[in-house]
Coordinates of C-alpha atoms and ligand atoms in Angstrom, one line a residue:
X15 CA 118.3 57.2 60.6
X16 CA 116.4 58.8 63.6
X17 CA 113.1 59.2 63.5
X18 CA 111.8 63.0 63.1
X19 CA 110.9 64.9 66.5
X20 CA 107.5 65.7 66.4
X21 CA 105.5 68.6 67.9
X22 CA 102.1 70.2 67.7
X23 CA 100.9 67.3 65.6
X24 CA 103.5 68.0 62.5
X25 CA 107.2 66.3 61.9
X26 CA 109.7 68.4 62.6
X27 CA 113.4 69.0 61.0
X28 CA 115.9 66.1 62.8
X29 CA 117.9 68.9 63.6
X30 CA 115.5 69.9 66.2
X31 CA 115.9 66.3 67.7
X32 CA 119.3 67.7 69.3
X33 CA 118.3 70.9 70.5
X34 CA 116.9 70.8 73.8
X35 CA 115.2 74.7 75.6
X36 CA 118.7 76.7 77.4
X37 CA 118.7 74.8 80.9
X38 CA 120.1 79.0 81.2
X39 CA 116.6 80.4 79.7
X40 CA 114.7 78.2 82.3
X41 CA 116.8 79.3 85.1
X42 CA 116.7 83.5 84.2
X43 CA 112.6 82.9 84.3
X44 CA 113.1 82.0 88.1
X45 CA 116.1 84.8 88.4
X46 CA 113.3 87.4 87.0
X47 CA 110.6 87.2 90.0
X48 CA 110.4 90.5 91.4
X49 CA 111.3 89.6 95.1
X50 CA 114.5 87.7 93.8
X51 CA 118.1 89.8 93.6
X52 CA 119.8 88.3 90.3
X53 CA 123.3 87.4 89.4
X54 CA 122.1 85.1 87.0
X55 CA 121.9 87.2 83.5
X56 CA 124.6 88.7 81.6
X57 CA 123.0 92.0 81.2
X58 CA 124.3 94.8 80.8
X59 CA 123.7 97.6 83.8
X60 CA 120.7 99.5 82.1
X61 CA 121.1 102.6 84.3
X62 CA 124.1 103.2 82.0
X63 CA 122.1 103.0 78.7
X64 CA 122.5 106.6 77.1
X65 CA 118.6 106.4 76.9
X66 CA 118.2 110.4 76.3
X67 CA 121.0 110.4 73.3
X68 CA 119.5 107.1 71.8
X69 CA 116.0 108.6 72.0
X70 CA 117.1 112.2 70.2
X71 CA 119.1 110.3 67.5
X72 CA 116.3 108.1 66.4
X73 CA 113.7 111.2 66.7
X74 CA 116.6 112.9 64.7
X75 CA 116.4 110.7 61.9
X76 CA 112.8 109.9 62.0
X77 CA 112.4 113.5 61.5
X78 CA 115.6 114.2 59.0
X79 CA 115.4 110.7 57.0
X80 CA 112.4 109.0 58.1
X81 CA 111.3 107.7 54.8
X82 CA 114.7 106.0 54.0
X83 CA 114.8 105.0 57.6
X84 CA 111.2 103.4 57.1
X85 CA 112.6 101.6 54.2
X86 CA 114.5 98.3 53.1
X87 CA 118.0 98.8 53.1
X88 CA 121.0 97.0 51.4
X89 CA 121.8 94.0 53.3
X90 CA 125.7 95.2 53.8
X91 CA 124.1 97.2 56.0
X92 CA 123.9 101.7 56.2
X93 CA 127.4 102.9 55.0
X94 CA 127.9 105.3 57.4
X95 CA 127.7 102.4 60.4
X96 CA 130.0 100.8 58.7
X97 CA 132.7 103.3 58.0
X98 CA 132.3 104.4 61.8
X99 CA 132.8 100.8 62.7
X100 CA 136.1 100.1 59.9
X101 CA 137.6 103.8 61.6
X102 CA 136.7 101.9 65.2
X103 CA 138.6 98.5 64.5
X104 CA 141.6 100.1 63.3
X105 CA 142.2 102.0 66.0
X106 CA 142.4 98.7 67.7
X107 CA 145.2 97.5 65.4
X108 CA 142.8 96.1 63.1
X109 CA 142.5 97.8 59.7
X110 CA 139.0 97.4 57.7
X111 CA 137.8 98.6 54.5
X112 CA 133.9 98.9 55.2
X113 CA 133.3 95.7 52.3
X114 CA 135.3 94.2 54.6
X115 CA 132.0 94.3 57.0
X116 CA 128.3 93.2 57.1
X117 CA 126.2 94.7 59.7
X118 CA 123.5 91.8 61.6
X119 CA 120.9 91.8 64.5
X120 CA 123.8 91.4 66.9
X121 CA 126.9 89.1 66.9
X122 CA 124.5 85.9 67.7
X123 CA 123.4 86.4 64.7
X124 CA 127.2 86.9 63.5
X125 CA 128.0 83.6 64.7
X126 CA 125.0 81.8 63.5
X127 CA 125.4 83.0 59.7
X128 CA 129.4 81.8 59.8
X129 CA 128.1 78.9 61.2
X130 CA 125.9 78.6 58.5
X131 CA 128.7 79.4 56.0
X132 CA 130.8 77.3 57.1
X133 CA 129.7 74.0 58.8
X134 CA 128.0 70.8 57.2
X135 CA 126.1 68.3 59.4
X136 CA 129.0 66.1 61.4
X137 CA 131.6 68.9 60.9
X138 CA 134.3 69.6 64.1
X139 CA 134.2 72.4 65.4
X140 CA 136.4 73.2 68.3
X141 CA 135.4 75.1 71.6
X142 CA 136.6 76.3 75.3
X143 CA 135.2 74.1 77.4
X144 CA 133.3 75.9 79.2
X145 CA 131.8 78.1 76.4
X146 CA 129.4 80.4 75.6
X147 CA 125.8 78.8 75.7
X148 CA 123.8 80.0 72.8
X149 CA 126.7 79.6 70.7
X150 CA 126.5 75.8 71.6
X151 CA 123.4 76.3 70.5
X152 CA 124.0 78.1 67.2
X153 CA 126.7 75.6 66.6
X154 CA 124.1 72.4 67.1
X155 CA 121.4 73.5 65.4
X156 CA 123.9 72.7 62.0
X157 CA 124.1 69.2 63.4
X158 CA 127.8 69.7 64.0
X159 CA 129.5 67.8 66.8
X160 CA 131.7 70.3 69.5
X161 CA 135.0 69.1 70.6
X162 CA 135.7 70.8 73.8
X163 CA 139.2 71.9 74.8
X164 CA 140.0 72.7 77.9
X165 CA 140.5 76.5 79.4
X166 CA 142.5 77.9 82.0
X167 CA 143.2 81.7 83.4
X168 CA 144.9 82.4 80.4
X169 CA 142.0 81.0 78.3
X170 CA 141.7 78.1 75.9
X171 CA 145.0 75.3 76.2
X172 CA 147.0 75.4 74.0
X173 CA 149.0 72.0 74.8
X174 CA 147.5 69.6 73.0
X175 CA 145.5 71.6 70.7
X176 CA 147.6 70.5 67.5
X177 CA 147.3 66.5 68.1
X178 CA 143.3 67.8 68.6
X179 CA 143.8 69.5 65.3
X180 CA 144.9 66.5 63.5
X181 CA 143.0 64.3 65.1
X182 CA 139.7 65.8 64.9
X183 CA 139.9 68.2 61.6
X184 CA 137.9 70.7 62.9
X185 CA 135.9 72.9 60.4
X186 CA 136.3 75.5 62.4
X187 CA 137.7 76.9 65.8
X188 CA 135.2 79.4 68.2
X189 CA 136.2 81.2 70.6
X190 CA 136.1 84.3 73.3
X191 CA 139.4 85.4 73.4
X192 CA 138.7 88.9 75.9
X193 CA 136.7 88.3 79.3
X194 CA 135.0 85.0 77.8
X195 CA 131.2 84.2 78.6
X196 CA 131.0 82.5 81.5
X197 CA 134.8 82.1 82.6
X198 CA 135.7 86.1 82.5
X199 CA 138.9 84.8 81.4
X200 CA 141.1 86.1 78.4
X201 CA 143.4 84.4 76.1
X202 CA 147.0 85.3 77.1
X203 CA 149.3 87.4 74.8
X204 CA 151.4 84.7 74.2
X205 CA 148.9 82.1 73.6
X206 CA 147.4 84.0 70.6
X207 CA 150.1 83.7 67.6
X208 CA 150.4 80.2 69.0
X209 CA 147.0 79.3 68.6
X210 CA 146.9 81.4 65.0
X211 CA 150.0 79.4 63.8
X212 CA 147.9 76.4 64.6
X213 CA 144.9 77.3 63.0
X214 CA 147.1 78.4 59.6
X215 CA 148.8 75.0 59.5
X216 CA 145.5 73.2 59.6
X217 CA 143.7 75.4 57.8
X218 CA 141.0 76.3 60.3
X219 CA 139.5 79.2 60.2
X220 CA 138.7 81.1 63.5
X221 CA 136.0 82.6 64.3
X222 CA 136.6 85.3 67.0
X223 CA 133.3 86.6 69.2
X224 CA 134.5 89.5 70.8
X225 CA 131.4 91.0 72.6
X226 CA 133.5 92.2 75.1
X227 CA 136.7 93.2 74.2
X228 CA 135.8 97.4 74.6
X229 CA 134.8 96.4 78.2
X230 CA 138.1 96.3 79.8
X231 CA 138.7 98.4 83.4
X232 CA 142.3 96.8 84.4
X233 CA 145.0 95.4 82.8
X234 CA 146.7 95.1 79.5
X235 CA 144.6 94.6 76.5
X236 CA 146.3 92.2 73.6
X237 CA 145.5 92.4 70.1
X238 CA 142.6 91.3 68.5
X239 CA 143.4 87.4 67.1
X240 CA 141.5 89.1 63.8
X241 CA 144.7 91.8 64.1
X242 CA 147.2 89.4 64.4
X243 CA 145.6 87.4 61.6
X244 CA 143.3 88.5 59.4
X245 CA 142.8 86.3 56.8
X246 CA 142.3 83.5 59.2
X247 CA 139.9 85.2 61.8
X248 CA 136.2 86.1 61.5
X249 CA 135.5 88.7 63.8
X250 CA 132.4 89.2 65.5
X251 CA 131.6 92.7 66.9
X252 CA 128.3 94.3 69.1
X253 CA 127.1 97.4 70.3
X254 CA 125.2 95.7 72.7
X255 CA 127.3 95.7 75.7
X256 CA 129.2 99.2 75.1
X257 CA 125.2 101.0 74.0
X258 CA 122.5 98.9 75.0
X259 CA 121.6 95.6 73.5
X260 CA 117.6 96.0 72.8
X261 CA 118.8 98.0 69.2
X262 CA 120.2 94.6 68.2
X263 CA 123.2 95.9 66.2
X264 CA 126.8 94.1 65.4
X265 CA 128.6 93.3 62.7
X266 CA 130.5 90.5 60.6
X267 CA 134.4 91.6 59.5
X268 CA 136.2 89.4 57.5
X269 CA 137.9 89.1 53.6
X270 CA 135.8 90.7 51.3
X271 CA 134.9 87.5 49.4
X272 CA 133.7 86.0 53.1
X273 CA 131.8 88.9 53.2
X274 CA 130.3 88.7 50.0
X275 CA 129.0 85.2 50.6
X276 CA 127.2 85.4 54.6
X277 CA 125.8 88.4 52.6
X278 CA 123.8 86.1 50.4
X279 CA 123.1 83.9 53.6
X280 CA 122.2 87.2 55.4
X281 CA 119.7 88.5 52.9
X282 CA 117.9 84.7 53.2
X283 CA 117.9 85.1 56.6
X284 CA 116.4 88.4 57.1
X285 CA 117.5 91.0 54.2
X286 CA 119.0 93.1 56.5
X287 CA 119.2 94.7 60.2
X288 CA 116.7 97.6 60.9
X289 CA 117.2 100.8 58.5
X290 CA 115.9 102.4 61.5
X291 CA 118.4 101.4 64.3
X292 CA 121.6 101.6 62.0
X293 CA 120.4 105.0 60.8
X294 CA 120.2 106.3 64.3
X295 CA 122.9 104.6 65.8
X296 CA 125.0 106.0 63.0
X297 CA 123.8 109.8 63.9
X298 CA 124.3 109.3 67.3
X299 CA 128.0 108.1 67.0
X300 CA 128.2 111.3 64.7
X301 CA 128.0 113.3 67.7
X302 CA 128.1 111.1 70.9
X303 CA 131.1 110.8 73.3
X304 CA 131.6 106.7 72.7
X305 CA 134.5 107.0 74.6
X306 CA 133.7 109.3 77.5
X307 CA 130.2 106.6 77.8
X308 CA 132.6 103.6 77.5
X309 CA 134.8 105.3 80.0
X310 CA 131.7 105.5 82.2
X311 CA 130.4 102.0 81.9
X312 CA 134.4 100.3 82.4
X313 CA 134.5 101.9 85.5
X314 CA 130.6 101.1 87.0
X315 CA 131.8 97.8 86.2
X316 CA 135.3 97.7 87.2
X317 CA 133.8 98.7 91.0
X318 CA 131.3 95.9 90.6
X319 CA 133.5 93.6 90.0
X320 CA 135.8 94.5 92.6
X321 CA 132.5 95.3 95.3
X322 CA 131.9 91.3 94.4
X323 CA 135.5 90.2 94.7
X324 CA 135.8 91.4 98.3
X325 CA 132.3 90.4 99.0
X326 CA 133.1 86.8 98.1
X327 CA 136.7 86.9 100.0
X328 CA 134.4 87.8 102.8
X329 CA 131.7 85.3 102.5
X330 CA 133.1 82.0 100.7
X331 CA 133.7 79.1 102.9
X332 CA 137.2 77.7 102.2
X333 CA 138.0 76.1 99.0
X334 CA 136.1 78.3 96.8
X335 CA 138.1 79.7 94.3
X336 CA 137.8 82.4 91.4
X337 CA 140.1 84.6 89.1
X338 CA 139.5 88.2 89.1
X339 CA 138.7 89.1 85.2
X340 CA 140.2 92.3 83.8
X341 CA 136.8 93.1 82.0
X342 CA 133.4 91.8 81.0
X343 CA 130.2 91.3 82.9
X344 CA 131.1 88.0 84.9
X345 CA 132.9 85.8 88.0
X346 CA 133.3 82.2 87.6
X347 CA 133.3 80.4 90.9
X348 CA 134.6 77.0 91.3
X349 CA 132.7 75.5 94.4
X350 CA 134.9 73.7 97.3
X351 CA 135.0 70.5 96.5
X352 CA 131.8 68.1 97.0
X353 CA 129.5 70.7 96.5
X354 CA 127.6 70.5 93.3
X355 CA 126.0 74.1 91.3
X356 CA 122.5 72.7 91.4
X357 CA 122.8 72.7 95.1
X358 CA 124.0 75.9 95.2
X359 CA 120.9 77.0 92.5
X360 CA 118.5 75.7 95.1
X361 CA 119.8 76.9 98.3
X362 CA 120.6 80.2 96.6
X363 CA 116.6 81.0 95.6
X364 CA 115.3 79.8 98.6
X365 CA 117.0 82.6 100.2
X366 CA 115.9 84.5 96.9
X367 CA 119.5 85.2 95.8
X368 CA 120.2 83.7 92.1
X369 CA 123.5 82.7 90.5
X370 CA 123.8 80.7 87.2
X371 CA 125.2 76.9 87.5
X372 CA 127.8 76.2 86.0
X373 CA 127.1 72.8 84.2
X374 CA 125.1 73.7 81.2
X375 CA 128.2 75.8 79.7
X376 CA 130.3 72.8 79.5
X377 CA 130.2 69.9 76.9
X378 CA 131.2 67.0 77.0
X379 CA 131.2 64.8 80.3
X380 CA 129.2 66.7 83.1
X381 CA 130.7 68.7 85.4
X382 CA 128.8 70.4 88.3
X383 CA 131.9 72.5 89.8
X384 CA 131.1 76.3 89.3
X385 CA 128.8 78.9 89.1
X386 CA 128.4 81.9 86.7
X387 CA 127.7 85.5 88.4
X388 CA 127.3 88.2 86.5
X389 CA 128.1 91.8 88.3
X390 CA 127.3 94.2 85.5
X391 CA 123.7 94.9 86.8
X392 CA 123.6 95.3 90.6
X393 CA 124.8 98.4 92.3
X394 CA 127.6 97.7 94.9
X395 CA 125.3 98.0 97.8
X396 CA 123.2 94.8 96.3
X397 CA 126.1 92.8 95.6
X398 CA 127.4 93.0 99.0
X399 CA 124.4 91.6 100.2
X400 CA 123.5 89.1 97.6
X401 CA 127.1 87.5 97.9
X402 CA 126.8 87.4 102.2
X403 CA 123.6 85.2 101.2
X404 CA 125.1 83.1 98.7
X405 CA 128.2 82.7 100.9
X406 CA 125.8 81.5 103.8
X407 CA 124.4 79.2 101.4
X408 CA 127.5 77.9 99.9
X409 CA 128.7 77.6 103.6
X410 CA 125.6 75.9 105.3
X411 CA 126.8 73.1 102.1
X412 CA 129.7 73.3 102.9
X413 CA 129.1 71.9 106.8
X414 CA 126.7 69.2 105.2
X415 CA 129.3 67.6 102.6
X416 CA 127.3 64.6 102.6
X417 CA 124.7 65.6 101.9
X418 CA 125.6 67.3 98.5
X419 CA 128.2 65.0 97.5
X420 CA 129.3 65.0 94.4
X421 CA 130.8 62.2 92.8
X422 CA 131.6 63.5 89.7
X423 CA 133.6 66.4 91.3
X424 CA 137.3 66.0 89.4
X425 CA 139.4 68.1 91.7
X426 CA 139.6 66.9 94.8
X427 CA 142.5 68.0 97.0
X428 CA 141.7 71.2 97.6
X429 CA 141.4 72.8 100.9
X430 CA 138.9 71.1 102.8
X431 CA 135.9 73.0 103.5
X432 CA 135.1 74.2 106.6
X433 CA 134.1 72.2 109.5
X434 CA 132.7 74.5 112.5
X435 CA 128.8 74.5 112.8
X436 CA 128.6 70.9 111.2
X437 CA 125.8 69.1 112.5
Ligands
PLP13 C1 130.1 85.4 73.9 C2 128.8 86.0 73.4 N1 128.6 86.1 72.1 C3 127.5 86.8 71.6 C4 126.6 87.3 72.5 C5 125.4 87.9 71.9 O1 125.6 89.3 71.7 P1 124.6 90.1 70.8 O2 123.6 90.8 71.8 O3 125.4 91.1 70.2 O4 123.8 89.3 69.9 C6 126.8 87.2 73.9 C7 125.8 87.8 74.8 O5 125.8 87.7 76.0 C8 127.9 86.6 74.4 O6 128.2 86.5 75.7

């Protein structure tokens, strides 16, 4: 057996022996210095918080219901939340009876308590590779082992994916099926039942984070895998992209019996999400446009993402390549080939532009091929700039392939990059 990690002069759990600070965390300390413009976070644009209705509905129910606000709640969380959020999933083909729902402190918290539920130390569980950090890190503080599978445009492979099935016998399968964190991509309409008829035959449950399924400014949206399935699917669910994420509210929705038992691990956890923030949030969707603000925030972020697109068409040396998401917060740049993403990092802030490498997201062997930038939080103006810089950057790399070789790099072959100005 390994020996305990040990900090501050006490033994600590061996579970802690495999989790190591976000490489992310470090980076977003750097991306936070005043003089720096940041592409790096995933947050959402907080201009478009509804600050003035947020702050009446919570003075609303301070001064209507603030001694049951005050108050320990049920851990299913305030009824009225959850019949708003039931009435809101089955308008997306998605029916729900509100036992069919626990409220948390967000959907990390959703996927840590199914984690909990679910996984014992060694367990399988199955993951895009790349995926979604803190998940990883959810997912490995069980002690469970990931088995990446690989992602394209139309999200996680399904070729394959049943010999994987057998050979691994995963406890469970995660995954970001809309706009997925950091890839933007989303799992094709035809790839869903597919990957649900897999799932059923191996009896692996899924468990769906869908943080950004609401945030969709083009395209077609498929169903929910939970709507297609729901006996197989846990879905998770947040306000914290569509409202603002400092409340901390999301929820749990799956069979009542599933339910019934991360309750039980809920209530260990933390007894229940703030009376206070699901008692306003609940008043506030009493009265507040949802829709109207959703409509507002798809299409900020619709024009950011397009303001980025061209910006990077304009400034990427040759050989850069990225898909164009229908929704969510981020771009996912593969670099031309032989340039790494810490390289990138670095020559990025010393121009005091910063972008996210892509590396940490992925498990499994190393792979230093992309870069993660988010456009939810810049206004067009700022991303033009930013991306002219970090296309100088990229290209002054790209004229010094030596340099910043990259062995590891696995696709090679594609265009070369660019030549003029070499030294
Ligand atoms: C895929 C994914 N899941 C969960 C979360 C956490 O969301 P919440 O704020 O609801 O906990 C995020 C946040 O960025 C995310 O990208």
């Amino acid at each position: 057996m390994s020996p305990r990690p040990q900090a501050g002069g006490f033994e600590l759990a061996t579970r802690m022996a495999h989790l190591t600070p976000s490489a992310v965390r470090e980076i977003l300390k750097v991306a936070d210095q005043p003089d720096v413009l940041s592409f790096a976070g995933g947050l959402p644009a907080p201009e478009l918080f509804p600050v003035e209705a947020i702050a009446r509905a919570y003075a609303e129910t301070l001064a209507q219901e603030g001694r049951q606000a005050l108050q320990y709640s049920v851990t299913e969380g305030h009824g009225p939340l959850r019949e708003w959020i039931a009435g809101r999933l089955g308008a997306r083909g998605l029916p729900t009876q509100t036992d069919q729902l626990l409220v948390t402190s967000g959907a990390q918290q959703g996927v840590d308590l199914a984690a909990r539920l679910l996984l014992d130390r060694g367990d399988r569980v199955i993951v895009e590779n790349p995926t979604y950090l803190a998940g990883l890190q959810a997912f490995q503080s069980y002690e469970v082992v990931p088995v990446p599978v690989p992602s394209d445009e139309q999200g996680l492979c399904i070729a394959g994916l049943d010999e994987v099935l057998y050979a691994q016998r995963p406890a469970l399968i995660y995954l970001v099926a809309d706009f997925q964190n950091p890839t933007g991509a989303s799992l094709s309409a035809e790839r869903r039942p597919r990957l649900l008829e897999l799932a059923r035959k191996h009896g692996v449950p899924v468990l769906e984070d869908d943080p950004y399924g609401e945030i969709r400014f083009s395209g077609q949206a498929a169903p929910l895998l939970a709507a297609l399935d729901p006996d197989q699917v846990i879905q998770l669910g947040t306000f914290s992209k569509t409202l603002a994420p400092g409340i901390r509210l999301g929820w749990i929705r799956a069979s009542q019996e599933i339910i019934a038992r991360l309750t039980i691990l809920k209530q260990a956890a933390d007894l229940h999400t703030s009376t206070l923030s699901q008692r306003a949030v609940a008043r506030l969707l009493e009265t507040f446009d949802y829709d109207g603000h959703l409509a507002t925030v798809r299409d900020a972020y619709g024009s950011r993402c397009a303001a980025m697109d061209r910006a990077l068409r304009r400034a990427m040396p040759p050989g850069a390549h990225w898909t164009l998401p229908e929704g969510g917060l981020f771009i996912w740049v593969r670099l031309p080939p032989g340039i790494t993403d810490d390289a990138v990092f670095r020559a990025a802030i010393e121009r005091r532009v910063a972008v996210v490498p892509g590396h940490p997201f992925f498990v499994g062997q190393d792979q230093h091929t992309h870069i993660r930038l988010s456009f939810s939080n810049r206004s067009e103006t700022l991303i033009e700039s930013g991306m002219a810089t970090l296309g100088e950057a990229v290209s002054e790399l790209a004229a010094r392939p030596a340099a910043w070789s990259n062995p590891a790099h696995p696709e090679p072959g594609l265009d070369e990059p660019r030549v003029e100005g070499r030294p």
